């Protein structure tokens, strides 16, 4: 079954990961307290004094009291930091080397900042519209279709920038082409709480009525609606594996939910409600309660925190740095970088996120990421269901859409000849062009038909029923009681006599009567449809037949189709020819289902 297959794949992946442990030389850090001491009492100064010089340099504080409070964001490799002050101050820097990349003041309120796919571009949500800048502070684009944006989340594998506005709209921007992919009215009021699930790229929104909704750009309604708190949602975060979701509300509760069952696992009442939440790569949960930052391990959520630190002013942003044991906190007085042992992943994948990549490597990675971009249509709650697409239901949906609309919207449009000058658009010219295109389409359809195989050529055990018109033509040329002469001795002698005879003449059996008199069709013919009356053959509507009669060439000296000896006189009729020397009409040959001309080498067509 499918579950057994998934289980075997997980066991195989675990075995391969165990063999690759030799390639992971780094071990994650940890903080161990002395007996009788809690780790939450260890200050940042004590941690910086106990670690090496390179790690101690990662704990610093930026005093920016003029333009705060600050929002922040790290790049995916964790090398660069982006700061955005509410009073318009925006700065991008390499926080490890303390190198400033750009610093600008947009002279407008800044509500959120976010890096895009690389450290070369970032987005700033300003008071009116959404702006995109490069790493030198140059404005690249002003997106007026995204007004009043409050929160942003970038989906790296889809190249989508998800924005939540104060008017209740959730919008998606494809940064690879610069177009809006989807815009959805959530009907949930002001959207100031937003997070993304890194496992399936589903966006989580917190509302003022205590519910959390899950959204995809393909659906105009929420995928899941969860009632998490009795008050408004203040903060929201989803862990790296997409298994756990942490929420904080005005009821001062901190709850942890299992996204596999959408049920709460743990709940914790805090002295002050958490305003910001964030998960680290190794599962630590950071919560900013006013000016106090607490870090707890998940999913246990013990009452005593793992680490605790007090900020100068209440926090306004909280982010863990990828692949580093660093927690960044933005507040009203600036920015603070905290050391949290065991928070980041110790070993990184250089092909995915390399903090030490060069400019050339970044360019090559960017091209590869664009080629491997995942379409927005594939965002779903369960990404594993993408390999189980039901093609039959897709075809059924297509047929239902055709029936509902009354036409096929994906069908090829009917050919209409383009108007030409100087008589090129006459009625005859238009008709010829239409017929030419129709013949070409017919050839294409015939060429696309499956080739004949021995399986297709296997005869059916049951003999198919002849058509009524075929039976009629058979009675036309082989009437009851007027069969060709037997191929006996007399027939052989007659043939030898005819081979040296004179000119042709009318047959004594048929005489020179018109074809209408000869073709005495019986009243009832065998037909594959017993409920319908057998059709009568009416030859008066066929213009060729009234001027011809069918007669045996006893004295006509006409050569037969089987290649009999040389004729003594008269005109030769080639096999398969008749009707004034022209080939029989296609409808005559295909309708009867057999070779009609000549039916016998002693039979031919002659002018009446």
mmCIF file of N, CA and C in Angstrom, residues 258-359:
data_model
loop_
_atom_site.group_PDB
_atom_site.id
_atom_site.type_symbol
_atom_site.label_atom_id
_atom_site.label_comp_id
_atom_site.label_asym_id
_atom_site.label_seq_id
_atom_site.Cartn_x
_atom_site.Cartn_y
_atom_site.Cartn_z
ATOM 1 N N UNK A 258 -0.788 20.809 16.855
ATOM 2 C CA UNK A 258 -0.263 19.817 15.915
ATOM 3 C C UNK A 258 -1.017 19.999 14.594
ATOM 4 N N UNK A 259 -0.308 20.411 13.540
ATOM 5 C CA UNK A 259 -0.952 20.675 12.249
ATOM 6 C C UNK A 259 -1.351 19.396 11.522
ATOM 7 N N UNK A 260 -0.965 18.252 12.010
ATOM 8 C CA UNK A 260 -1.396 17.000 11.393
ATOM 9 C C UNK A 260 -2.817 16.644 11.815
ATOM 10 N N UNK A 261 -3.190 17.039 13.031
ATOM 11 C CA UNK A 261 -4.535 16.757 13.527
ATOM 12 C C UNK A 261 -5.324 18.028 13.837
ATOM 13 N N UNK A 262 -4.641 19.187 13.794
ATOM 14 C CA UNK A 262 -5.257 20.485 14.106
ATOM 15 C C UNK A 262 -5.860 20.492 15.515
ATOM 16 N N UNK A 263 -5.118 19.924 16.443
ATOM 17 C CA UNK A 263 -5.551 19.887 17.834
ATOM 18 C C UNK A 263 -4.451 20.456 18.724
ATOM 19 N N UNK A 264 -4.819 21.079 19.831
ATOM 20 C CA UNK A 264 -3.792 21.652 20.722
ATOM 21 C C UNK A 264 -3.030 20.568 21.471
ATOM 22 N N UNK A 265 -1.731 20.795 21.624
ATOM 23 C CA UNK A 265 -0.878 19.874 22.368
ATOM 24 C C UNK A 265 -0.586 20.390 23.769
ATOM 25 N N UNK A 266 -0.161 21.660 23.846
ATOM 26 C CA UNK A 266 0.186 22.243 25.139
ATOM 27 C C UNK A 266 -0.335 23.675 25.172
ATOM 28 N N UNK A 267 -0.617 24.121 26.354
ATOM 29 C CA UNK A 267 -1.057 25.504 26.579
ATOM 30 C C UNK A 267 -0.348 26.034 27.814
ATOM 31 N N UNK A 268 0.047 27.285 27.730
ATOM 32 C CA UNK A 268 0.800 27.912 28.812
ATOM 33 C C UNK A 268 0.310 29.342 28.976
ATOM 34 N N UNK A 269 -0.001 29.714 30.217
ATOM 35 C CA UNK A 269 -0.450 31.071 30.513
ATOM 36 C C UNK A 269 0.765 31.888 30.938
ATOM 37 N N UNK A 270 1.009 32.991 30.225
ATOM 38 C CA UNK A 270 2.144 33.859 30.499
ATOM 39 C C UNK A 270 1.699 35.053 31.339
ATOM 40 N N UNK A 271 2.593 35.582 32.167
ATOM 41 C CA UNK A 271 2.217 36.783 32.935
ATOM 42 C C UNK A 271 1.809 37.944 32.038
ATOM 43 N N UNK A 272 2.477 38.077 30.913
ATOM 44 C CA UNK A 272 2.114 39.064 29.906
ATOM 45 C C UNK A 272 1.982 38.336 28.568
ATOM 46 N N UNK A 273 0.981 38.671 27.792
ATOM 47 C CA UNK A 273 0.792 37.988 26.524
ATOM 48 C C UNK A 273 1.962 38.202 25.582
ATOM 49 N N UNK A 274 2.271 37.172 24.794
ATOM 50 C CA UNK A 274 3.370 37.264 23.830
ATOM 51 C C UNK A 274 2.915 38.048 22.608
ATOM 52 N N UNK A 275 3.748 39.016 22.204
ATOM 53 C CA UNK A 275 3.425 39.835 21.035
ATOM 54 C C UNK A 275 4.119 39.341 19.768
ATOM 55 N N UNK A 276 5.202 38.549 19.924
ATOM 56 C CA UNK A 276 5.937 38.042 18.767
ATOM 57 C C UNK A 276 6.443 36.642 19.089
ATOM 58 N N UNK A 277 6.388 35.756 18.086
ATOM 59 C CA UNK A 277 6.838 34.373 18.221
ATOM 60 C C UNK A 277 7.705 34.005 17.040
ATOM 61 N N UNK A 278 8.648 33.072 17.268
ATOM 62 C CA UNK A 278 9.467 32.568 16.171
ATOM 63 C C UNK A 278 10.107 31.251 16.588
ATOM 64 N N UNK A 279 10.187 30.310 15.604
ATOM 65 C CA UNK A 279 10.823 29.013 15.809
ATOM 66 C C UNK A 279 12.230 29.042 15.244
ATOM 67 N N UNK A 280 13.149 28.361 15.921
ATOM 68 C CA UNK A 280 14.495 28.186 15.394
ATOM 69 C C UNK A 280 14.563 26.927 14.550
ATOM 70 N N UNK A 281 15.709 26.694 13.910
ATOM 71 C CA UNK A 281 15.859 25.518 13.065
ATOM 72 C C UNK A 281 15.851 24.224 13.859
ATOM 73 N N UNK A 282 16.218 24.286 15.120
ATOM 74 C CA UNK A 282 16.262 23.083 15.956
ATOM 75 C C UNK A 282 15.101 23.016 16.937
ATOM 76 N N UNK A 283 14.069 23.813 16.715
ATOM 77 C CA UNK A 283 12.831 23.642 17.469
ATOM 78 C C UNK A 283 12.692 24.486 18.702
ATOM 79 N N UNK A 284 13.543 25.479 18.931
ATOM 80 C CA UNK A 284 13.371 26.372 20.074
ATOM 81 C C UNK A 284 12.353 27.451 19.720
ATOM 82 N N UNK A 285 11.500 27.788 20.664
ATOM 83 C CA UNK A 285 10.453 28.781 20.462
ATOM 84 C C UNK A 285 10.765 30.013 21.286
ATOM 85 N N UNK A 286 10.869 31.144 20.591
ATOM 86 C CA UNK A 286 11.134 32.422 21.251
ATOM 87 C C UNK A 286 9.851 33.232 21.309
ATOM 88 N N UNK A 287 9.587 33.828 22.461
ATOM 89 C CA UNK A 287 8.388 34.632 22.668
ATOM 90 C C UNK A 287 8.794 35.958 23.284
ATOM 91 N N UNK A 288 8.303 37.043 22.694
ATOM 92 C CA UNK A 288 8.589 38.390 23.198
ATOM 93 C C UNK A 288 7.375 38.881 23.958
ATOM 94 N N UNK A 289 7.517 38.979 25.272
ATOM 95 C CA UNK A 289 6.447 39.454 26.144
ATOM 96 C C UNK A 289 6.853 40.846 26.627
ATOM 97 N N UNK A 290 6.336 41.851 25.963
ATOM 98 C CA UNK A 290 6.706 43.245 26.250
ATOM 99 C C UNK A 290 8.209 43.398 26.027
ATOM 100 N N UNK A 291 8.982 43.731 27.080
ATOM 101 C CA UNK A 291 10.422 43.927 26.918
ATOM 102 C C UNK A 291 11.229 42.709 27.354
ATOM 103 N N UNK A 292 10.579 41.554 27.564
ATOM 104 C CA UNK A 292 11.261 40.333 27.991
ATOM 105 C C UNK A 292 11.163 39.301 26.873
ATOM 106 N N UNK A 293 12.313 38.720 26.529
ATOM 107 C CA UNK A 293 12.371 37.667 25.506
ATOM 108 C C UNK A 293 12.640 36.347 26.212
ATOM 109 N N UNK A 294 11.753 35.368 25.989
ATOM 110 C CA UNK A 294 11.885 34.049 26.592
ATOM 111 C C UNK A 294 12.025 33.006 25.491
ATOM 112 N N UNK A 295 12.896 32.026 25.731
ATOM 113 C CA UNK A 295 13.146 30.943 24.785
ATOM 114 C C UNK A 295 12.837 29.631 25.479
ATOM 115 N N UNK A 296 11.981 28.816 24.856
ATOM 116 C CA UNK A 296 11.575 27.533 25.413
ATOM 117 C C UNK A 296 11.753 26.439 24.368
ATOM 118 N N UNK A 297 12.073 25.228 24.790
ATOM 119 C CA UNK A 297 12.110 24.109 23.832
ATOM 120 C C UNK A 297 10.708 23.651 23.498
ATOM 121 N N UNK A 298 10.512 23.231 22.274
ATOM 122 C CA UNK A 298 9.218 22.697 21.828
ATOM 123 C C UNK A 298 9.427 21.239 21.424
ATOM 124 N N UNK A 299 8.375 20.413 21.489
ATOM 125 C CA UNK A 299 6.981 20.757 21.789
ATOM 126 C C UNK A 299 6.584 20.643 23.251
ATOM 127 N N UNK A 300 7.559 20.545 24.160
ATOM 128 C CA UNK A 300 7.193 20.331 25.560
ATOM 129 C C UNK A 300 6.660 21.599 26.214
ATOM 130 N N UNK A 301 7.235 22.772 25.885
ATOM 131 C CA UNK A 301 6.834 24.056 26.461
ATOM 132 C C UNK A 301 6.826 24.008 27.994
ATOM 133 N N UNK A 302 8.000 23.874 28.618
ATOM 134 C CA UNK A 302 8.032 23.878 30.088
ATOM 135 C C UNK A 302 7.711 25.267 30.634
ATOM 136 N N UNK A 303 7.334 25.320 31.895
ATOM 137 C CA UNK A 303 6.973 26.599 32.498
ATOM 138 C C UNK A 303 8.201 27.484 32.662
ATOM 139 N N UNK A 304 9.327 26.888 33.026
ATOM 140 C CA UNK A 304 10.552 27.676 33.151
ATOM 141 C C UNK A 304 11.221 27.772 31.780
ATOM 142 N N UNK A 305 11.563 28.948 31.347
ATOM 143 C CA UNK A 305 12.171 29.087 30.024
ATOM 144 C C UNK A 305 13.609 28.589 30.001
ATOM 145 N N UNK A 306 14.070 28.326 28.801
ATOM 146 C CA UNK A 306 15.445 27.884 28.583
ATOM 147 C C UNK A 306 16.393 29.064 28.737
ATOM 148 N N UNK A 307 16.027 30.219 28.165
ATOM 149 C CA UNK A 307 16.803 31.452 28.290
ATOM 150 C C UNK A 307 15.844 32.609 28.486
ATOM 151 N N UNK A 308 16.357 33.679 29.085
ATOM 152 C CA UNK A 308 15.530 34.853 29.321
ATOM 153 C C UNK A 308 16.432 36.086 29.241
ATOM 154 N N UNK A 309 15.927 37.147 28.598
ATOM 155 C CA UNK A 309 16.706 38.381 28.453
ATOM 156 C C UNK A 309 15.738 39.560 28.412
ATOM 157 N N UNK A 310 16.143 40.663 29.042
ATOM 158 C CA UNK A 310 15.330 41.864 29.089
ATOM 159 C C UNK A 310 15.908 42.895 28.125
ATOM 160 N N UNK A 311 15.022 43.466 27.295
ATOM 161 C CA UNK A 311 15.408 44.466 26.300
ATOM 162 C C UNK A 311 15.218 45.867 26.870
ATOM 163 N N UNK A 312 15.845 46.873 26.258
ATOM 164 C CA UNK A 312 15.654 48.248 26.747
ATOM 165 C C UNK A 312 14.223 48.731 26.605
ATOM 166 N N UNK A 313 13.545 48.348 25.513
ATOM 167 C CA UNK A 313 12.173 48.767 25.249
ATOM 168 C C UNK A 313 11.397 47.561 24.729
ATOM 169 N N UNK A 314 10.078 47.642 24.688
ATOM 170 C CA UNK A 314 9.301 46.491 24.183
ATOM 171 C C UNK A 314 9.714 46.099 22.766
ATOM 172 N N UNK A 315 9.677 44.803 22.526
ATOM 173 C CA UNK A 315 10.107 44.256 21.234
ATOM 174 C C UNK A 315 9.067 44.558 20.162
ATOM 175 N N UNK A 316 9.572 44.742 18.955
ATOM 176 C CA UNK A 316 8.713 44.988 17.800
ATOM 177 C C UNK A 316 8.941 43.965 16.686
ATOM 178 N N UNK A 317 9.999 43.168 16.799
ATOM 179 C CA UNK A 317 10.307 42.124 15.825
ATOM 180 C C UNK A 317 11.212 41.083 16.434
ATOM 181 N N UNK A 318 11.060 39.830 15.977
ATOM 182 C CA UNK A 318 11.821 38.721 16.543
ATOM 183 C C UNK A 318 12.128 37.729 15.438
ATOM 184 N N UNK A 319 13.428 37.392 15.252
ATOM 185 C CA UNK A 319 13.833 36.440 14.216
ATOM 186 C C UNK A 319 15.063 35.661 14.675
ATOM 187 N N UNK A 320 15.029 34.325 14.425
ATOM 188 C CA UNK A 320 16.218 33.496 14.592
ATOM 189 C C UNK A 320 17.047 33.555 13.314
ATOM 190 N N UNK A 321 18.359 33.639 13.489
ATOM 191 C CA UNK A 321 19.262 33.655 12.326
ATOM 192 C C UNK A 321 19.514 32.216 11.881
ATOM 193 N N UNK A 322 19.324 31.886 10.590
ATOM 194 C CA UNK A 322 19.580 30.520 10.129
ATOM 195 C C UNK A 322 21.058 30.144 10.255
ATOM 196 N N UNK A 323 21.302 28.905 10.648
ATOM 197 C CA UNK A 323 22.635 28.306 10.750
ATOM 198 C C UNK A 323 23.531 29.038 11.755
ATOM 199 N N UNK A 324 22.921 29.768 12.675
ATOM 200 C CA UNK A 324 23.664 30.442 13.736
ATOM 201 C C UNK A 324 22.867 30.353 15.028
ATOM 202 N N UNK A 325 23.580 30.340 16.144
ATOM 203 C CA UNK A 325 22.928 30.342 17.458
ATOM 204 C C UNK A 325 22.679 31.784 17.877
ATOM 205 N N UNK A 326 21.911 32.486 17.050
ATOM 206 C CA UNK A 326 21.693 33.913 17.249
ATOM 207 C C UNK A 326 20.203 34.194 17.117
ATOM 208 N N UNK A 327 19.694 35.038 18.007
ATOM 209 C CA UNK A 327 18.324 35.521 17.963
ATOM 210 C C UNK A 327 18.364 37.037 17.859
ATOM 211 N N UNK A 328 17.762 37.586 16.788
ATOM 212 C CA UNK A 328 17.711 39.025 16.602
ATOM 213 C C UNK A 328 16.395 39.584 17.094
ATOM 214 N N UNK A 329 16.477 40.688 17.816
ATOM 215 C CA UNK A 329 15.288 41.332 18.384
ATOM 216 C C UNK A 329 15.332 42.807 18.040
ATOM 217 N N UNK A 330 14.252 43.289 17.399
ATOM 218 C CA UNK A 330 14.119 44.705 17.114
ATOM 219 C C UNK A 330 13.180 45.354 18.118
ATOM 220 N N UNK A 331 13.576 46.509 18.619
ATOM 221 C CA UNK A 331 12.789 47.174 19.658
ATOM 222 C C UNK A 331 12.845 48.674 19.426
ATOM 223 N N UNK A 332 12.262 49.419 20.338
ATOM 224 C CA UNK A 332 12.175 50.858 20.169
ATOM 225 C C UNK A 332 13.500 51.568 20.251
ATOM 226 N N UNK A 333 14.505 50.954 20.864
ATOM 227 C CA UNK A 333 15.818 51.587 21.008
ATOM 228 C C UNK A 333 16.814 51.101 19.972
ATOM 229 N N UNK A 334 16.423 50.231 19.075
ATOM 230 C CA UNK A 334 17.354 49.753 18.059
ATOM 231 C C UNK A 334 17.232 48.264 17.832
ATOM 232 N N UNK A 335 18.414 47.594 17.842
ATOM 233 C CA UNK A 335 18.464 46.163 17.522
ATOM 234 C C UNK A 335 19.429 45.504 18.481
ATOM 235 N N UNK A 336 19.072 44.264 18.888
ATOM 236 C CA UNK A 336 19.911 43.488 19.800
ATOM 237 C C UNK A 336 20.071 42.085 19.245
ATOM 238 N N UNK A 337 21.324 41.599 19.220
ATOM 239 C CA UNK A 337 21.642 40.241 18.776
ATOM 240 C C UNK A 337 21.969 39.413 20.009
ATOM 241 N N UNK A 338 21.167 38.357 20.230
ATOM 242 C CA UNK A 338 21.301 37.529 21.423
ATOM 243 C C UNK A 338 21.900 36.181 21.056
ATOM 244 N N UNK A 339 22.696 35.621 21.960
ATOM 245 C CA UNK A 339 23.280 34.297 21.785
ATOM 246 C C UNK A 339 22.367 33.264 22.429
ATOM 247 N N UNK A 340 21.937 32.277 21.635
ATOM 248 C CA UNK A 340 21.069 31.195 22.111
ATOM 249 C C UNK A 340 21.739 29.882 21.720
ATOM 250 N N UNK A 341 22.503 29.245 22.593
ATOM 251 C CA UNK A 341 23.187 27.995 22.228
ATOM 252 C C UNK A 341 22.200 26.892 21.834
ATOM 253 N N UNK A 342 22.495 26.227 20.725
ATOM 254 C CA UNK A 342 21.669 25.125 20.245
ATOM 255 C C UNK A 342 20.480 25.547 19.414
ATOM 256 N N UNK A 343 20.425 26.795 18.973
ATOM 257 C CA UNK A 343 19.270 27.258 18.206
ATOM 258 C C UNK A 343 19.397 26.941 16.716
ATOM 259 N N UNK A 344 20.576 27.137 16.137
ATOM 260 C CA UNK A 344 20.743 26.980 14.695
ATOM 261 C C UNK A 344 21.252 25.615 14.304
ATOM 262 N N UNK A 345 21.058 25.289 13.018
ATOM 263 C CA UNK A 345 21.576 24.041 12.453
ATOM 264 C C UNK A 345 23.089 24.162 12.320
ATOM 265 N N UNK A 346 23.809 23.132 12.799
ATOM 266 C CA UNK A 346 25.268 23.218 12.821
ATOM 267 C C UNK A 346 25.883 23.043 11.448
ATOM 268 N N UNK A 347 25.283 22.236 10.577
ATOM 269 C CA UNK A 347 25.832 21.952 9.258
ATOM 270 C C UNK A 347 24.850 22.432 8.193
ATOM 271 N N UNK A 348 25.365 23.082 7.182
ATOM 272 C CA UNK A 348 24.532 23.622 6.117
ATOM 273 C C UNK A 348 24.838 22.913 4.805
ATOM 274 N N UNK A 349 23.865 22.948 3.921
ATOM 275 C CA UNK A 349 24.010 22.388 2.582
ATOM 276 C C UNK A 349 24.514 23.495 1.667
ATOM 277 N N UNK A 350 25.733 23.354 1.191
ATOM 278 C CA UNK A 350 26.341 24.407 0.376
ATOM 279 C C UNK A 350 25.635 24.588 -0.963
ATOM 280 N N UNK A 351 24.943 23.548 -1.455
ATOM 281 C CA UNK A 351 24.214 23.683 -2.711
ATOM 282 C C UNK A 351 22.867 24.363 -2.521
ATOM 283 N N UNK A 352 22.379 24.410 -1.288
ATOM 284 C CA UNK A 352 21.086 25.029 -1.013
ATOM 285 C C UNK A 352 21.267 26.438 -0.463
ATOM 286 N N UNK A 353 21.911 26.546 0.704
ATOM 287 C CA UNK A 353 22.158 27.840 1.342
ATOM 288 C C UNK A 353 23.598 27.864 1.836
ATOM 289 N N UNK A 354 24.417 28.587 1.132
ATOM 290 C CA UNK A 354 25.841 28.675 1.481
ATOM 291 C C UNK A 354 26.144 30.075 1.997
ATOM 292 N N UNK A 355 26.406 30.235 3.298
ATOM 293 C CA UNK A 355 26.701 31.581 3.814
ATOM 294 C C UNK A 355 28.001 32.169 3.278
ATOM 295 N N UNK A 356 28.888 31.323 2.745
ATOM 296 C CA UNK A 356 30.200 31.796 2.295
ATOM 297 C C UNK A 356 30.338 31.768 0.778
ATOM 298 N N UNK A 357 29.247 31.792 0.075
ATOM 299 C CA UNK A 357 29.301 31.723 -1.380
ATOM 300 C C UNK A 357 29.813 33.036 -1.951
ATOM 301 N N UNK A 358 30.449 32.909 -3.102
ATOM 302 C CA UNK A 358 30.966 34.079 -3.805
ATOM 303 C C UNK A 358 29.878 34.655 -4.716
ATOM 304 N N UNK A 359 30.241 35.724 -5.404
ATOM 305 C CA UNK A 359 29.283 36.360 -6.311
ATOM 306 C C UNK A 359 28.941 35.425 -7.476
#
